[in-house]
XYZ file of C-alpha atoms in Angstrom:
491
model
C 132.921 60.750 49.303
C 134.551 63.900 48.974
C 137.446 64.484 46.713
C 140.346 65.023 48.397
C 142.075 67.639 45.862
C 138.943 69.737 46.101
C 139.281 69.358 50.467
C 142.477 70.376 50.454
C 142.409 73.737 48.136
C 138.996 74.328 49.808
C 140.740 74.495 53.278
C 143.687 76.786 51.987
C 141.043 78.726 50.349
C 139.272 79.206 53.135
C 142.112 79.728 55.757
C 143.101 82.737 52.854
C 139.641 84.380 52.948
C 139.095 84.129 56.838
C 142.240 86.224 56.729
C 140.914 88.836 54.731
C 137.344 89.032 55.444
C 137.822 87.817 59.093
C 137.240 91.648 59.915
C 135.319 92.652 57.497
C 131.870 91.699 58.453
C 130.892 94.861 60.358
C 131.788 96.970 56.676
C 128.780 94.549 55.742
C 125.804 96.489 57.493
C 124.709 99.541 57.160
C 126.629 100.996 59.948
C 126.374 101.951 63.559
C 123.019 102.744 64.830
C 121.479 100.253 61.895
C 120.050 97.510 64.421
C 116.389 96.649 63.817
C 114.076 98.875 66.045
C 109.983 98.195 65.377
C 109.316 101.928 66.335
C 110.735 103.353 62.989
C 109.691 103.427 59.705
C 111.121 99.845 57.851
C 112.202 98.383 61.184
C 115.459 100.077 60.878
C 117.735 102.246 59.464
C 117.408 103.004 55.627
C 120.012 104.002 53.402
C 120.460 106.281 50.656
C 119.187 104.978 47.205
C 119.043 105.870 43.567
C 115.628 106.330 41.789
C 115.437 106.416 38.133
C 112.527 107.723 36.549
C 111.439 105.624 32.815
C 110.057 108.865 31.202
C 110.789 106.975 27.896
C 109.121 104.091 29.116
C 107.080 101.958 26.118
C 104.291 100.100 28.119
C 100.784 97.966 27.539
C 98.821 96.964 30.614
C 101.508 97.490 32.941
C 101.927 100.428 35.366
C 105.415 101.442 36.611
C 106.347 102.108 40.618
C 109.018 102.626 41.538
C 113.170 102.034 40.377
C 116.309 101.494 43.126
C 119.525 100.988 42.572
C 121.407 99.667 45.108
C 124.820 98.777 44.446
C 124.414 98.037 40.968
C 122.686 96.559 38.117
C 121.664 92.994 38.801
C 121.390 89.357 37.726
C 118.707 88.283 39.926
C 116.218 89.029 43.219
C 115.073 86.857 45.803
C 112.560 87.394 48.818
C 112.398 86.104 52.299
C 109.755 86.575 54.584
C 110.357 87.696 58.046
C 107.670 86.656 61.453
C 109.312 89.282 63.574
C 108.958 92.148 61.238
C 105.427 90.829 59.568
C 106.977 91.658 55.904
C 109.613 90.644 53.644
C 112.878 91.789 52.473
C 114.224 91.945 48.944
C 117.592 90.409 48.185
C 119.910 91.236 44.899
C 122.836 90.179 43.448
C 124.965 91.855 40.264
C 128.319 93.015 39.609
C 128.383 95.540 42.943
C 127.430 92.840 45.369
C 124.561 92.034 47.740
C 121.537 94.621 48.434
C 118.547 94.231 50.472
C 115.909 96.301 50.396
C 112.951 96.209 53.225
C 109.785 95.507 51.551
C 107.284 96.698 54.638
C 106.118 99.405 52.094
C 106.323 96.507 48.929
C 105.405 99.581 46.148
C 108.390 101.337 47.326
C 111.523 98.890 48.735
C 113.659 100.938 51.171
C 117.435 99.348 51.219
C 118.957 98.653 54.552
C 122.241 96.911 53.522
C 124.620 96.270 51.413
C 127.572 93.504 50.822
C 129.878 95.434 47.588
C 132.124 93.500 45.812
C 134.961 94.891 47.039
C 134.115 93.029 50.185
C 134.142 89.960 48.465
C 137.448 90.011 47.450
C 139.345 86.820 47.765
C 143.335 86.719 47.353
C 144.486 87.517 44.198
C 141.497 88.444 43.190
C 141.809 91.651 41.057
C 138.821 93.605 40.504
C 135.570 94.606 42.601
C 133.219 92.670 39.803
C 131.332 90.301 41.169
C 130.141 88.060 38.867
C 127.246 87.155 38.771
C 124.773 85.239 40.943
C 121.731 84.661 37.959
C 118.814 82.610 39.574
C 119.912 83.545 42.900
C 119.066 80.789 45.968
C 117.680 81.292 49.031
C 116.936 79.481 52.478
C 114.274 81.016 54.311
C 113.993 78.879 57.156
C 117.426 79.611 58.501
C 117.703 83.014 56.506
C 120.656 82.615 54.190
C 121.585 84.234 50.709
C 124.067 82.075 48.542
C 126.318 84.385 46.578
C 127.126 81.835 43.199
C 130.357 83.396 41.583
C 130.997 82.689 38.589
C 135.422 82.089 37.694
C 134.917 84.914 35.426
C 134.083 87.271 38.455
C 136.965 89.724 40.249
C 139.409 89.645 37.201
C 139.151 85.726 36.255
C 138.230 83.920 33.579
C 137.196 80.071 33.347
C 140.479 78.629 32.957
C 141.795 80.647 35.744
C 139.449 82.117 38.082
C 137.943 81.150 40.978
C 134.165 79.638 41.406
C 132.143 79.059 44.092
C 129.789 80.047 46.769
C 129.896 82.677 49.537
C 126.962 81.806 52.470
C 125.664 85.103 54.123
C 123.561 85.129 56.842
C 120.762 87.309 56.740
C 118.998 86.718 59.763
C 119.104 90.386 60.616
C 118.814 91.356 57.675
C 120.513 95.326 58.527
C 123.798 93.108 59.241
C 124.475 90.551 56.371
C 127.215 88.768 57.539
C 129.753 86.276 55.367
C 129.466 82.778 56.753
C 132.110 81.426 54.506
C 133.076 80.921 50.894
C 133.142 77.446 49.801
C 135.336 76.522 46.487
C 133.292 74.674 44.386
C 134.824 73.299 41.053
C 131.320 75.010 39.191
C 129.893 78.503 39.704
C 127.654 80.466 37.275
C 124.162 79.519 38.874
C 122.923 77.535 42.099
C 119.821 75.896 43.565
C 119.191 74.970 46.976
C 117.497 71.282 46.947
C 116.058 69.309 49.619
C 114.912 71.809 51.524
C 118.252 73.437 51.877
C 120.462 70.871 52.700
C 122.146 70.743 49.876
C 123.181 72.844 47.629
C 123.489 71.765 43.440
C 125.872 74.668 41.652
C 126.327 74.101 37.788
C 128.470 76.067 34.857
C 130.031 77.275 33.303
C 132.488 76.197 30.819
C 135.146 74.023 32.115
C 137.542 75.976 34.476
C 140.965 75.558 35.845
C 139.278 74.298 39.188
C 140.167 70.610 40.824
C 137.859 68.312 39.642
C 137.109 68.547 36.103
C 137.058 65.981 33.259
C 138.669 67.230 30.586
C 136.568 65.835 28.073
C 133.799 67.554 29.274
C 132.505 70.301 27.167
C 130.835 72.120 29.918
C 130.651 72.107 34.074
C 127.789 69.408 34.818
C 125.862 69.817 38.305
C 128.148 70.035 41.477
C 126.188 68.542 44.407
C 127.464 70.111 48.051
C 126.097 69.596 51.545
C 125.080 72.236 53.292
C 124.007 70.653 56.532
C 126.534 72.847 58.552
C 126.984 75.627 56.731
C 130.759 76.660 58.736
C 131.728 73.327 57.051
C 129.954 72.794 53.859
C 131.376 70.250 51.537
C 131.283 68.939 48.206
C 130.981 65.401 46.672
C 133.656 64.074 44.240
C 130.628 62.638 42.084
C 128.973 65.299 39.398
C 125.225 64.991 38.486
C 123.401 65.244 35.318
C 126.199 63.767 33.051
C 125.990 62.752 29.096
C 123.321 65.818 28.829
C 123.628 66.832 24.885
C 123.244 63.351 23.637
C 125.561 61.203 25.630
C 128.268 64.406 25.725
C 128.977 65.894 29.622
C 127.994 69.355 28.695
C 127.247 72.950 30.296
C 124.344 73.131 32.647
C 123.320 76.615 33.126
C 120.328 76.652 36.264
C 118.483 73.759 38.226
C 114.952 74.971 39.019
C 112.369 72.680 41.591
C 109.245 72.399 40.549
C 105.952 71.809 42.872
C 106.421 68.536 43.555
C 110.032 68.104 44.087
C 111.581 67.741 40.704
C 114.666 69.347 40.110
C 114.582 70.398 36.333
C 118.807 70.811 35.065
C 118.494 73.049 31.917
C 121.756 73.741 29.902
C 123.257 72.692 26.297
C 121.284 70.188 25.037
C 117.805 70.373 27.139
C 116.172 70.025 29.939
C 116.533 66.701 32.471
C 114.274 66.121 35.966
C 115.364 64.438 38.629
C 113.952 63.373 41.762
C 116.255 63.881 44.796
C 114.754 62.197 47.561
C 112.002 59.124 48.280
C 111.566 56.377 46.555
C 111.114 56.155 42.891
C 111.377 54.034 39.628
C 114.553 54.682 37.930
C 113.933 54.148 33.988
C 117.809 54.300 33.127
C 118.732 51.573 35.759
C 115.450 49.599 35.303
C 114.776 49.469 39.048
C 113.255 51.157 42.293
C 115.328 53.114 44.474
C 115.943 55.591 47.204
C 116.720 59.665 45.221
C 119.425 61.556 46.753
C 120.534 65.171 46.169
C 124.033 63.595 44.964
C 122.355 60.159 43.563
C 119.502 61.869 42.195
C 116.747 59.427 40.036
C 116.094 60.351 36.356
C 112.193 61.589 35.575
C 111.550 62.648 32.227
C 113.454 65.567 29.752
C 115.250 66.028 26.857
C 115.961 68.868 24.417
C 113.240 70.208 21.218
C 114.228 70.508 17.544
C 116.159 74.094 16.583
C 113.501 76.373 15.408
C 115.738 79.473 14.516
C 119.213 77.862 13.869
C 121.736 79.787 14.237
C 124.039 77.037 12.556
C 125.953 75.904 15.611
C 124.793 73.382 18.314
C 125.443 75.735 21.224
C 122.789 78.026 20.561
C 120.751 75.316 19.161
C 120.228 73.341 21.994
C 120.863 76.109 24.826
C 118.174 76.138 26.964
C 119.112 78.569 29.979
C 116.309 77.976 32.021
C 112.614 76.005 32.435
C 109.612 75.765 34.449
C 107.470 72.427 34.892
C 103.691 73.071 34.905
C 102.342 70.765 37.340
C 98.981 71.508 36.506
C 97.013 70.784 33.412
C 96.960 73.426 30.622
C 94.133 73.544 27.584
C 94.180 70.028 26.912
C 97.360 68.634 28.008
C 97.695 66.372 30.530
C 98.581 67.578 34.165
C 102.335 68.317 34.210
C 102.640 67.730 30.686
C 103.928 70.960 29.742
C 107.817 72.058 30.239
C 108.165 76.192 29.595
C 111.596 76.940 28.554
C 113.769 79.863 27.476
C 116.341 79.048 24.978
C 118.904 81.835 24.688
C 120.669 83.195 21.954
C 122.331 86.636 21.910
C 122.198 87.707 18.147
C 120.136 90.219 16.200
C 116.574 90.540 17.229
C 114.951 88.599 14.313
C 116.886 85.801 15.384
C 117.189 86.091 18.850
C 116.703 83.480 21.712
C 112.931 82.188 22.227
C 110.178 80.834 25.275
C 109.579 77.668 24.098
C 106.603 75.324 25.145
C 107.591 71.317 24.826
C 105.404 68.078 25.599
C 107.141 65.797 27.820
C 105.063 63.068 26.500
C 107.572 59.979 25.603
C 110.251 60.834 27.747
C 109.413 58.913 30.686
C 111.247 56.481 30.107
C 114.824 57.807 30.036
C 114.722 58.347 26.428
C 116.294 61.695 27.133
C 119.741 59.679 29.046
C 120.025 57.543 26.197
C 119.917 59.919 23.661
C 123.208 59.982 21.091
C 124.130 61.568 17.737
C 123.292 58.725 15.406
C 119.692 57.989 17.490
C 118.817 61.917 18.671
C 115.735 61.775 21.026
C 113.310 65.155 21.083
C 110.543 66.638 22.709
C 107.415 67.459 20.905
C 107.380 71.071 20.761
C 104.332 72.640 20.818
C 104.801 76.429 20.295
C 107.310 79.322 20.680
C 107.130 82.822 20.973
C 109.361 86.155 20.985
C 108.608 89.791 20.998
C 110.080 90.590 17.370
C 107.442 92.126 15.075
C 105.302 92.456 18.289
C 103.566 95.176 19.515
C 106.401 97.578 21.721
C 109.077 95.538 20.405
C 112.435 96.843 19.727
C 114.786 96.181 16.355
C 117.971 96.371 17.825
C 120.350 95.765 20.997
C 120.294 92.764 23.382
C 116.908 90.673 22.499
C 117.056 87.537 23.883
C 114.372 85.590 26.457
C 115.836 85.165 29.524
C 114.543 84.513 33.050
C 110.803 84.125 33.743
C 107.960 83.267 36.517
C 104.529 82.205 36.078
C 101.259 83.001 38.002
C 98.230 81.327 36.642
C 98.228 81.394 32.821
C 100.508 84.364 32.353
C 104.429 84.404 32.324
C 106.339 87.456 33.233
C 109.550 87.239 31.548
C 112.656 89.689 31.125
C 113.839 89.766 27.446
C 117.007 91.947 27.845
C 116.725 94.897 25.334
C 113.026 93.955 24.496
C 111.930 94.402 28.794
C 109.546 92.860 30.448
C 106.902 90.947 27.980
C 103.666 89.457 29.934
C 102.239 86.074 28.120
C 98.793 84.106 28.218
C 99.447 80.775 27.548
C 96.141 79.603 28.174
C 96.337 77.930 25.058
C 100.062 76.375 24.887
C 99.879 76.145 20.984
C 99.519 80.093 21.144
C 101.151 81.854 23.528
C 99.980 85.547 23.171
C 101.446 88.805 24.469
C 99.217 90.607 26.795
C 101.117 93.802 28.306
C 104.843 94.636 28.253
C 107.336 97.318 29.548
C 110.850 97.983 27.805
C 112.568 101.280 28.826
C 115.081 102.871 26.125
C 117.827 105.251 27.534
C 117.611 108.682 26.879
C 117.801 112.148 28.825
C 117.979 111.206 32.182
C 116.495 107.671 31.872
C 118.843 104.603 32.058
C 117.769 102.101 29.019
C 116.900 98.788 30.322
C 118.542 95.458 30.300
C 115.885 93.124 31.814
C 117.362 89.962 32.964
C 114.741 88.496 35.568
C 110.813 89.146 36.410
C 109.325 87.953 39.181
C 105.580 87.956 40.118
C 105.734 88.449 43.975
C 102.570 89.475 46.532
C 100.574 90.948 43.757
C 103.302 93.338 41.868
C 105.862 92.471 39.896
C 109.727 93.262 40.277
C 112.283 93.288 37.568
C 115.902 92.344 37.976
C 117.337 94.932 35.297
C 121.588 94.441 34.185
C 121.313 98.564 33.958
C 118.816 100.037 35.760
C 118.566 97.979 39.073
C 115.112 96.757 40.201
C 112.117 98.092 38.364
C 108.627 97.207 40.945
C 106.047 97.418 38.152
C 102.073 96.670 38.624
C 100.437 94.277 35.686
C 97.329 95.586 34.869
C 95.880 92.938 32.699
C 93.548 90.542 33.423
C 95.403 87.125 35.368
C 94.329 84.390 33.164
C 93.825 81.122 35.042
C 94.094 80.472 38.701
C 96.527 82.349 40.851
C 99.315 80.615 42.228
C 99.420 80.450 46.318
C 103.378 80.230 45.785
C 105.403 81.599 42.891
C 108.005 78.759 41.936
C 111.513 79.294 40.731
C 114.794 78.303 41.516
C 113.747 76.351 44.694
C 110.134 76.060 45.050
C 110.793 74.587 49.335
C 110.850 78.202 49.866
């Protein structure tokens, strides 16, 4: 059932925004003359971009390719492959918007459009910030980007701005075009489930939005259907509940793993569910049917603090996680749970990737977890760059996003770049090449937020410098993956 405070403001809402973007789409593309045409160069019309050269680049095993800008620093990238072109295109999202970048030449991306914040103005909105679309969710089938934003975007804050999701349609991807923007009572990160039908949208902390408990510490996971896409809606009934030891607290990204698990990381660990077929639920005792917005527990839970920082938030923070379905050194086949908790402090203390066992969680140990009886994963190693080789002592050093192809995970480490890791052997993880650019004459310093392995390179999501397209040069321990899984692996 929907809730009927949240139908109503979502229909003035969107009556308000039709209004003001109801003209707008054609601002969206690149401009007249910008239609697709097979006989030129990326398919279609290019437009200007910014290329910064890292001449103070530190760097092991990697090879740098090429830098654009876009319309900003960003969050996040995604990629969807098109038939009629015979490549893919690039999609970002930070503070200036929407870019998208051609990737027929994948060494050098060539953007084509643009979406700027400005253009995504809603009423009373009162700055062009967009804010700020981290593990940004595609659907490749029917070729839509899903803007997140975050109640702190545009001049808000969480008590008083306004979250959500803006639909664009990308299927010519020269003319991005707003479907709609759908209030959603949760907006800092979202993950298309179920092959794209639905949509779950979590964080962050509790905002003046419809909907909220106000015992809740932090926004849960907000489950919305996005069947029809002119008419999306969303269900009165949050997901992932009593997370930090019976307490409804801030999830901060969902991410679907091989087989169909959708992992919810946030404060106080890491919880799979299934969300469709039929499954044994260990919380209700029983079999049943998994739904997107009735979703069955799996296994999860939260490790020990290994770097307190003396207050539960950071503690227990884990931003995001990837389940290894395979088996790793001598764990069992989808034993292993990769994790980044992150803490923004000095560098000796910073945030960490984490490797935890989810051996004796099967059994919903992890939803009946409380203060007085606190239930933990076995963790089996963690890792940072601090003391390592090309590390830096100062700024922003905290793990943040991550992929993983074979035995090696590419992950962006703010301040501290882009940091390659074998973890062939999950009780020692072990750096094996890195990139980190620090600002000087001419060079933008780095703020890495996301890596992603993609067709053989790898491209950075970077909060200052754009998107880095970099080349690993190491060897790829373990077997290459066929697909690279984040966010929603159906892609």
């Amino acid at each position: 059932m929907r809730t009927k405070p949240l139908v109503a403001s979502a229909v003035a809402l969107a009556t308000a925004v039709a209004l003001q973007l109801g003209g707008a789409s054609a601002a969206f593309a690149a401009g007249p003359g910008s239609s697709p045409s097979d006989n030129s160069a990326h398919g279609g019309a290019v437009l200007d971009d910014v290329h910064n050269e890292p001449t103070t680049a530190v760097a092991s095993n990697v090879t740098f390719i090429d830098n654009v800008r876009g319309v900003s620093g960003y969050s996040a990238l995604n990629f969807i492959n098109y038939d009629k072109y015979g490549y893919d295109f690039m999609f970002a999202n930070g503070t200036g918007g929407l870019a998208v970048w051609s990737l027929k030449d994948p060494k050098h991306p060539a953007l084509v459009s643009k979406i700027t914040a400005a253009e995504l103005r809603l009423p009373g909105d009162t700055q062009d910030r967009f804010w700020e679309g981290e593990n940004m969710t595609v659907d490749p089938k029917r070729k839509l980007v899903f803007l997140t934003r975050d109640p702190r975007g545009f001049g808000g804050t969480v008590s008083t701005g306004q979250s959500g999701v803006y639909i664009v349609d990308v299927k010519n991807p020269w003319k991005p075009e707003v479907v709609t923007f759908h209030p959603i009572p949760a907006g800092h990160t979202a993950t298309c489930i179920n092959d794209c039908k639905y949509l779950w949208s979590v964080g962050p902390a509790n905002t003046g939005t419809p909907g909220q408990d106000p015992s809740w510490k932090g926004v849960p996971v907000r489950v919305t259907d996005i069947h029809d896409i002119k008419h999306p809606y969303t269900f009165d009934q949050a997901v992932d509940l009593g997370r930090h030891d019976g307490v409804t607290d801030y999830v901060h990204s969902v991410d679907v793993d091989k087989n169909g698990i959708a992992w919810a990381s946030g404060e106080g660990g890491v919880r799979g569910y299934w969300t469709e077929g039929r499954h044994y639920d260990p919380v209700q005792k029983r079999n049943r049917v998994a739904t997107a917005y009735d979703p069955v527990p799996y296994a999860g839970g939260t490790v020990v603090a290994t770097n307190p920082a003396g207050t539960d938030f950071f503690d227990f923070f884990d931003h995001n996680a990837y389940h290894n379905t395979e088996k790793v050194g001598d764990f069992d086949k989808g034993e292993l749970l990769y994790i980044t908790n992150e803490n923004i402090t000095t560098c000796s203390r910073a945030g960490e990737f984490k490797i935890a066992s989810l051996k004796g969680s099967y059994d919903g140990q992890g939803w009946r977890s409380t203060p007085e009886n606190p239930f933990r994963l076995d963790l089996i190693s963690h890792w940072s760059p601090w003391g390592k080789e090309g590390s830096a002592t100062t700024g922003s050093c905290s793990a943040h996003w991550f992929t993983v192809n074979g035995n090696i995970v590419a992950q962006g480490w703010y301040g501290q770049g882009t940091r390659f890791i074998d973890v062939s052997d999950p009780r020692n993880p072990t750096q094996v090449g890195y990139f980190r650019v620090p600002a000087g004459e001419g060079v933008t310093g780095g703020s890495a937020s996301a890596v992603y392995w993609h067709n053989g390179l790898v491209y950075v999501a970077d909060y200052n410098r754009g998107v880095d397209v970099l080349r690993f040069d190491g060897k790829l321990a373990g077997a290459p993956d066929d697909k690279i899984c984040w966010n929603s692996c159906d892609k």
